[in-house]
Amino acid sequence: MKQRNGVIKPNYNGQIVVDEENQFIVANDVTMECNDQHQLVPMTQKVLDTTGHEPEHLTGDNGYIPQLEEATKKFHGTVFLVDDRLRRKKNIDLDEIKKKYSEIKWNNLTTLLSEEGNKKYKKRMYTVEPVFGDMKFNKGYLHFLLRGLEKVKGEFNIMCISHNLRKIWSFLTKKGTNIMGTIVKKIKSRVCHTSQSFECLLKI
């Protein structure tokens, strides 16, 4: 992977999609690309392949915005909400932006600027981000042990399986839990968040 300073190192970019209600990882992948610009479509497809359903809503940080239009056109059953850095600028001229933006990007921006949309986007902070924190700081997954993309994908799969098994176990140990119903609900959860925040974990 090419670093910001131009140096090429054998680093990997981990991707996960996490359901909002249970913090269950419903899709994961590893690439050697230095950013997330080409990951929104394939990660949404992985959710569909895994669960049999498109997620009803899917949020992502600004790194995923280059594929917003393609993903919106391909997955008609999913409402995407991807961060747009313009929303944080002061005194922006919305009329001028509307002239430059496509309808999809404009709808995405105005949703982010709305109170309801902003609340939906902020849910990422306690949905997907804690999963990364748990993997790195609680489980100690600070770097990969293997080399080569396919081997690293397998290792990352094990990390994600470990996370999901612990989630399932936590439900198994709760009294009165409908175990099978809960697990099925996790797998088929349709409100998801996608992210790549594994800089520390994936830099070897």
PDB file of C-alpha atoms in Angstrom:
ATOM      1  CA  MET A   1       0.000   0.000   0.000  1.00  0.00           C
ATOM      2  CA  LYS A   2       1.317   3.442  -0.914  1.00  0.00           C
ATOM      3  CA  GLN A   3       1.675   5.733   2.097  1.00  0.00           C
ATOM      4  CA  ARG A   4       0.975   9.458   2.193  1.00  0.00           C
ATOM      5  CA  ASN A   5       4.701  10.136   1.942  1.00  0.00           C
ATOM      6  CA  GLY A   6       4.915   8.029  -1.216  1.00  0.00           C
ATOM      7  CA  VAL A   7       6.632   5.050   0.407  1.00  0.00           C
ATOM      8  CA  ILE A   8       5.168   1.643  -0.449  1.00  0.00           C
ATOM      9  CA  LYS A   9       4.725  -0.803   2.453  1.00  0.00           C
ATOM     10  CA  PRO A  10       2.862  -4.128   2.809  1.00  0.00           C
ATOM     11  CA  ASN A  11      -0.122  -2.615   4.609  1.00  0.00           C
ATOM     12  CA  TYR A  12      -3.756  -3.640   4.425  1.00  0.00           C
ATOM     13  CA  ASN A  13      -7.082  -1.844   4.555  1.00  0.00           C
ATOM     14  CA  GLY A  14      -9.719  -3.662   6.619  1.00  0.00           C
ATOM     15  CA  GLN A  15     -13.407  -3.118   5.907  1.00  0.00           C
ATOM     16  CA  ILE A  16     -16.380  -4.084   8.055  1.00  0.00           C
ATOM     17  CA  VAL A  17     -20.121  -3.495   7.963  1.00  0.00           C
ATOM     18  CA  VAL A  18     -21.797  -3.562  11.372  1.00  0.00           C
ATOM     19  CA  ASP A  19     -25.507  -3.740  12.152  1.00  0.00           C
ATOM     20  CA  GLU A  20     -26.792  -0.855  14.221  1.00  0.00           C
ATOM     21  CA  GLU A  21     -28.797  -2.709  16.832  1.00  0.00           C
ATOM     22  CA  ASN A  22     -26.354  -5.426  17.881  1.00  0.00           C
ATOM     23  CA  GLN A  23     -22.870  -4.391  16.685  1.00  0.00           C
ATOM     24  CA  PHE A  24     -22.779  -7.663  14.742  1.00  0.00           C
ATOM     25  CA  ILE A  25     -20.317  -7.750  11.839  1.00  0.00           C
ATOM     26  CA  VAL A  26     -22.374  -8.723   8.788  1.00  0.00           C
ATOM     27  CA  ALA A  27     -19.630  -8.267   6.173  1.00  0.00           C
ATOM     28  CA  ASN A  28     -15.872  -7.836   6.081  1.00  0.00           C
ATOM     29  CA  ASP A  29     -13.053  -7.617   3.578  1.00  0.00           C
ATOM     30  CA  VAL A  30      -9.416  -6.593   3.244  1.00  0.00           C
ATOM     31  CA  THR A  31      -7.892  -4.630   0.379  1.00  0.00           C
ATOM     32  CA  MET A  32      -4.472  -3.211  -0.368  1.00  0.00           C
ATOM     33  CA  GLU A  33      -5.909   0.123  -1.493  1.00  0.00           C
ATOM     34  CA  CYS A  34      -4.814   3.148   0.500  1.00  0.00           C
ATOM     35  CA  ASN A  35      -8.346   4.568   0.768  1.00  0.00           C
ATOM     36  CA  ASP A  36     -12.013   3.538   0.706  1.00  0.00           C
ATOM     37  CA  GLN A  37     -13.005   5.171  -2.578  1.00  0.00           C
ATOM     38  CA  HIS A  38     -13.897   1.878  -4.282  1.00  0.00           C
ATOM     39  CA  GLN A  39     -15.374   0.003  -1.326  1.00  0.00           C
ATOM     40  CA  LEU A  40     -18.976   1.196  -0.901  1.00  0.00           C
ATOM     41  CA  VAL A  41     -20.409  -0.935  -3.718  1.00  0.00           C
ATOM     42  CA  PRO A  42     -18.527  -4.173  -2.929  1.00  0.00           C
ATOM     43  CA  MET A  43     -19.209  -3.920   0.810  1.00  0.00           C
ATOM     44  CA  THR A  44     -22.927  -3.353   0.215  1.00  0.00           C
ATOM     45  CA  GLN A  45     -22.907  -6.362  -2.109  1.00  0.00           C
ATOM     46  CA  LYS A  46     -21.267  -8.438   0.620  1.00  0.00           C
ATOM     47  CA  VAL A  47     -24.097  -7.539   3.002  1.00  0.00           C
ATOM     48  CA  LEU A  48     -26.605  -8.679   0.382  1.00  0.00           C
ATOM     49  CA  ASP A  49     -24.683 -11.912  -0.225  1.00  0.00           C
ATOM     50  CA  THR A  50     -24.390 -12.657   3.503  1.00  0.00           C
ATOM     51  CA  THR A  51     -27.890 -11.799   4.698  1.00  0.00           C
ATOM     52  CA  GLY A  52     -29.978 -12.172   1.558  1.00  0.00           C
ATOM     53  CA  HIS A  53     -31.190  -8.589   1.985  1.00  0.00           C
ATOM     54  CA  GLU A  54     -29.984  -5.154   1.078  1.00  0.00           C
ATOM     55  CA  PRO A  55     -29.521  -3.011   4.199  1.00  0.00           C
ATOM     56  CA  GLU A  56     -32.363  -0.515   4.558  1.00  0.00           C
ATOM     57  CA  HIS A  57     -29.872   2.188   5.523  1.00  0.00           C
ATOM     58  CA  LEU A  58     -26.097   2.277   5.254  1.00  0.00           C
ATOM     59  CA  THR A  59     -23.832   5.034   6.531  1.00  0.00           C
ATOM     60  CA  GLY A  60     -20.195   5.647   5.742  1.00  0.00           C
ATOM     61  CA  ASP A  61     -17.536   8.260   6.302  1.00  0.00           C
ATOM     62  CA  ASN A  62     -16.320  10.664   3.625  1.00  0.00           C
ATOM     63  CA  GLY A  63     -13.897   8.140   2.173  1.00  0.00           C
ATOM     64  CA  TYR A  64     -16.792   6.242   0.614  1.00  0.00           C
ATOM     65  CA  ILE A  65     -18.420   9.170  -1.174  1.00  0.00           C
ATOM     66  CA  PRO A  66     -16.851   8.572  -4.633  1.00  0.00           C
ATOM     67  CA  GLN A  67     -19.114   5.527  -5.080  1.00  0.00           C
ATOM     68  CA  LEU A  68     -22.248   7.099  -3.604  1.00  0.00           C
ATOM     69  CA  GLU A  69     -23.978   7.565  -6.952  1.00  0.00           C
ATOM     70  CA  GLU A  70     -23.031   4.131  -8.273  1.00  0.00           C
ATOM     71  CA  ALA A  71     -24.175   2.423  -5.086  1.00  0.00           C
ATOM     72  CA  THR A  72     -27.461   4.347  -4.975  1.00  0.00           C
ATOM     73  CA  LYS A  73     -28.255   3.377  -8.564  1.00  0.00           C
ATOM     74  CA  LYS A  74     -27.320  -0.278  -8.053  1.00  0.00           C
ATOM     75  CA  PHE A  75     -28.948  -0.957  -4.686  1.00  0.00           C
ATOM     76  CA  HIS A  76     -32.462   0.462  -4.936  1.00  0.00           C
ATOM     77  CA  GLY A  77     -33.529  -0.898  -1.561  1.00  0.00           C
ATOM     78  CA  THR A  78     -30.810   0.901   0.389  1.00  0.00           C
ATOM     79  CA  VAL A  79     -30.742   4.505   1.553  1.00  0.00           C
ATOM     80  CA  PHE A  80     -27.113   5.617   1.730  1.00  0.00           C
ATOM     81  CA  LEU A  81     -25.904   8.371   4.017  1.00  0.00           C
ATOM     82  CA  VAL A  82     -22.243   9.207   3.376  1.00  0.00           C
ATOM     83  CA  ASP A  83     -20.399  12.043   5.043  1.00  0.00           C
ATOM     84  CA  ASP A  84     -19.807  15.169   2.950  1.00  0.00           C
ATOM     85  CA  ARG A  85     -17.120  17.520   4.229  1.00  0.00           C
ATOM     86  CA  LEU A  86     -19.027  20.533   2.934  1.00  0.00           C
ATOM     87  CA  ARG A  87     -21.539  20.132   5.750  1.00  0.00           C
ATOM     88  CA  ARG A  88     -18.917  21.272   8.245  1.00  0.00           C
ATOM     89  CA  LYS A  89     -18.010  24.459   6.384  1.00  0.00           C
ATOM     90  CA  LYS A  90     -19.411  27.754   7.570  1.00  0.00           C
ATOM     91  CA  ASN A  91     -21.415  30.097   5.356  1.00  0.00           C
ATOM     92  CA  ILE A  92     -21.716  27.641   2.479  1.00  0.00           C
ATOM     93  CA  ASP A  93     -23.724  28.758  -0.539  1.00  0.00           C
ATOM     94  CA  LEU A  94     -26.239  25.946  -0.941  1.00  0.00           C
ATOM     95  CA  ASP A  95     -27.612  27.396  -4.165  1.00  0.00           C
ATOM     96  CA  GLU A  96     -24.186  27.231  -5.800  1.00  0.00           C
ATOM     97  CA  ILE A  97     -23.547  23.739  -4.468  1.00  0.00           C
ATOM     98  CA  LYS A  98     -26.892  22.534  -5.790  1.00  0.00           C
ATOM     99  CA  LYS A  99     -25.904  23.689  -9.285  1.00  0.00           C
ATOM    100  CA  LYS A 100     -22.709  21.624  -9.154  1.00  0.00           C
ATOM    101  CA  TYR A 101     -24.018  18.520  -7.397  1.00  0.00           C
ATOM    102  CA  SER A 102     -25.941  15.638  -8.913  1.00  0.00           C
ATOM    103  CA  GLU A 103     -29.378  14.925  -7.479  1.00  0.00           C
ATOM    104  CA  ILE A 104     -28.020  11.991  -5.469  1.00  0.00           C
ATOM    105  CA  LYS A 105     -25.165  13.950  -3.909  1.00  0.00           C
ATOM    106  CA  TRP A 106     -27.455  16.900  -3.222  1.00  0.00           C
ATOM    107  CA  ASN A 107     -30.041  14.739  -1.450  1.00  0.00           C
ATOM    108  CA  ASN A 108     -27.260  13.155   0.585  1.00  0.00           C
ATOM    109  CA  LEU A 109     -25.891  16.557   1.644  1.00  0.00           C
ATOM    110  CA  THR A 110     -29.273  18.024   2.581  1.00  0.00           C
ATOM    111  CA  THR A 111     -30.065  14.917   4.623  1.00  0.00           C
ATOM    112  CA  LEU A 112     -26.796  15.314   6.521  1.00  0.00           C
ATOM    113  CA  LEU A 113     -27.613  18.965   7.168  1.00  0.00           C
ATOM    114  CA  SER A 114     -31.023  18.092   8.604  1.00  0.00           C
ATOM    115  CA  GLU A 115     -31.410  17.375  12.314  1.00  0.00           C
ATOM    116  CA  GLU A 116     -32.746  13.872  11.711  1.00  0.00           C
ATOM    117  CA  GLY A 117     -30.050  13.042   9.166  1.00  0.00           C
ATOM    118  CA  ASN A 118     -27.308  14.314  11.431  1.00  0.00           C
ATOM    119  CA  LYS A 119     -28.576  12.102  14.257  1.00  0.00           C
ATOM    120  CA  LYS A 120     -28.606   9.071  11.957  1.00  0.00           C
ATOM    121  CA  TYR A 121     -25.058   9.698  10.821  1.00  0.00           C
ATOM    122  CA  LYS A 122     -23.763  10.168  14.362  1.00  0.00           C
ATOM    123  CA  LYS A 123     -24.934   6.653  15.219  1.00  0.00           C
ATOM    124  CA  ARG A 124     -21.770   5.431  13.494  1.00  0.00           C
ATOM    125  CA  MET A 125     -19.809   6.654  16.501  1.00  0.00           C
ATOM    126  CA  TYR A 126     -21.410   4.080  18.783  1.00  0.00           C
ATOM    127  CA  THR A 127     -22.055   1.380  16.191  1.00  0.00           C
ATOM    128  CA  VAL A 128     -19.009   0.631  14.074  1.00  0.00           C
ATOM    129  CA  GLU A 129     -16.265   2.588  15.826  1.00  0.00           C
ATOM    130  CA  PRO A 130     -16.587   0.681  19.146  1.00  0.00           C
ATOM    131  CA  VAL A 131     -16.115  -2.585  17.243  1.00  0.00           C
ATOM    132  CA  PHE A 132     -12.721  -1.419  16.003  1.00  0.00           C
ATOM    133  CA  GLY A 133     -11.830  -0.209  19.472  1.00  0.00           C
ATOM    134  CA  ASP A 134     -12.804  -3.562  20.982  1.00  0.00           C
ATOM    135  CA  MET A 135     -10.725  -5.476  18.442  1.00  0.00           C
ATOM    136  CA  LYS A 136      -7.640  -3.341  18.889  1.00  0.00           C
ATOM    137  CA  PHE A 137      -7.595  -2.420  22.551  1.00  0.00           C
ATOM    138  CA  ASN A 138      -9.582  -5.178  24.275  1.00  0.00           C
ATOM    139  CA  LYS A 139      -8.652  -8.177  22.128  1.00  0.00           C
ATOM    140  CA  GLY A 140      -5.179  -6.904  21.261  1.00  0.00           C
ATOM    141  CA  TYR A 141      -5.420  -7.236  17.474  1.00  0.00           C
ATOM    142  CA  LEU A 142      -2.813  -4.566  16.811  1.00  0.00           C
ATOM    143  CA  HIS A 143      -1.257  -6.075  13.688  1.00  0.00           C
ATOM    144  CA  PHE A 144      -1.558  -9.005  11.315  1.00  0.00           C
ATOM    145  CA  LEU A 145       0.645 -12.045  11.812  1.00  0.00           C
ATOM    146  CA  LEU A 146       0.460 -13.247   8.213  1.00  0.00           C
ATOM    147  CA  ARG A 147       1.601 -11.825   4.875  1.00  0.00           C
ATOM    148  CA  GLY A 148      -0.151 -11.862   1.518  1.00  0.00           C
ATOM    149  CA  LEU A 149      -3.643 -10.557   0.797  1.00  0.00           C
ATOM    150  CA  GLU A 150      -5.481 -13.893   0.826  1.00  0.00           C
ATOM    151  CA  LYS A 151      -3.861 -14.992   4.084  1.00  0.00           C
ATOM    152  CA  VAL A 152      -4.597 -11.640   5.685  1.00  0.00           C
ATOM    153  CA  LYS A 153      -8.230 -11.893   4.566  1.00  0.00           C
ATOM    154  CA  GLY A 154      -8.440 -15.236   6.341  1.00  0.00           C
ATOM    155  CA  GLU A 155      -6.876 -13.793   9.472  1.00  0.00           C
ATOM    156  CA  PHE A 156      -9.273 -10.849   9.434  1.00  0.00           C
ATOM    157  CA  ASN A 157     -12.181 -13.257   9.020  1.00  0.00           C
ATOM    158  CA  ILE A 158     -11.089 -14.998  12.204  1.00  0.00           C
ATOM    159  CA  MET A 159     -10.976 -11.651  14.021  1.00  0.00           C
ATOM    160  CA  CYS A 160     -14.521 -10.868  12.891  1.00  0.00           C
ATOM    161  CA  ILE A 161     -15.798 -14.355  13.734  1.00  0.00           C
ATOM    162  CA  SER A 162     -14.286 -13.995  17.197  1.00  0.00           C
ATOM    163  CA  HIS A 163     -16.119 -10.708  17.674  1.00  0.00           C
ATOM    164  CA  ASN A 164     -19.434 -12.192  16.544  1.00  0.00           C
ATOM    165  CA  LEU A 165     -19.056 -15.293  18.716  1.00  0.00           C
ATOM    166  CA  ARG A 166     -18.505 -13.119  21.764  1.00  0.00           C
ATOM    167  CA  LYS A 167     -21.638 -11.155  20.877  1.00  0.00           C
ATOM    168  CA  ILE A 168     -23.621 -14.381  20.530  1.00  0.00           C
ATOM    169  CA  TRP A 169     -22.216 -15.699  23.814  1.00  0.00           C
ATOM    170  CA  SER A 170     -23.254 -12.554  25.632  1.00  0.00           C
ATOM    171  CA  PHE A 171     -26.821 -13.214  24.516  1.00  0.00           C
ATOM    172  CA  LEU A 172     -26.628 -16.908  25.391  1.00  0.00           C
ATOM    173  CA  THR A 173     -25.776 -16.027  28.970  1.00  0.00           C
ATOM    174  CA  LYS A 174     -28.702 -13.647  29.411  1.00  0.00           C
ATOM    175  CA  LYS A 175     -31.813 -15.071  31.037  1.00  0.00           C
ATOM    176  CA  GLY A 176     -34.990 -15.070  29.021  1.00  0.00           C
ATOM    177  CA  THR A 177     -33.286 -14.434  25.692  1.00  0.00           C
ATOM    178  CA  ASN A 178     -34.825 -15.994  22.609  1.00  0.00           C
ATOM    179  CA  ILE A 179     -31.470 -17.359  21.477  1.00  0.00           C
ATOM    180  CA  MET A 180     -32.244 -18.476  17.934  1.00  0.00           C
ATOM    181  CA  GLY A 181     -34.460 -15.496  17.284  1.00  0.00           C
ATOM    182  CA  THR A 182     -31.734 -13.140  18.428  1.00  0.00           C
ATOM    183  CA  ILE A 183     -29.058 -14.782  16.265  1.00  0.00           C
ATOM    184  CA  VAL A 184     -31.262 -14.771  13.175  1.00  0.00           C
ATOM    185  CA  LYS A 185     -32.136 -11.147  13.860  1.00  0.00           C
ATOM    186  CA  LYS A 186     -28.443 -10.316  14.041  1.00  0.00           C
ATOM    187  CA  ILE A 187     -27.630 -12.015  10.756  1.00  0.00           C
ATOM    188  CA  LYS A 188     -30.549 -10.403   8.939  1.00  0.00           C
ATOM    189  CA  SER A 189     -30.192  -6.958  10.470  1.00  0.00           C
ATOM    190  CA  ARG A 190     -30.869  -4.371   7.799  1.00  0.00           C
ATOM    191  CA  VAL A 191     -29.537  -1.143   9.265  1.00  0.00           C
ATOM    192  CA  CYS A 192     -25.790  -1.114   8.814  1.00  0.00           C
ATOM    193  CA  HIS A 193     -22.730   1.063   9.026  1.00  0.00           C
ATOM    194  CA  THR A 194     -19.553   0.656   7.012  1.00  0.00           C
ATOM    195  CA  SER A 195     -16.164   1.896   7.998  1.00  0.00           C
ATOM    196  CA  GLN A 196     -12.423   1.554   7.693  1.00  0.00           C
ATOM    197  CA  SER A 197     -10.689   2.781  10.816  1.00  0.00           C
ATOM    198  CA  PHE A 198      -8.036   0.146  11.277  1.00  0.00           C
ATOM    199  CA  GLU A 199      -4.945   2.259  10.646  1.00  0.00           C
ATOM    200  CA  CYS A 200      -3.181   1.013  13.780  1.00  0.00           C
ATOM    201  CA  LEU A 201      -4.350  -2.564  13.356  1.00  0.00           C
ATOM    202  CA  LEU A 202      -3.464  -2.898   9.710  1.00  0.00           C
ATOM    203  CA  LYS A 203      -0.137  -1.131   9.461  1.00  0.00           C
ATOM    204  CA  ILE A 204       2.577  -3.745   9.779  1.00  0.00           C
TER     205      ILE A 204
END
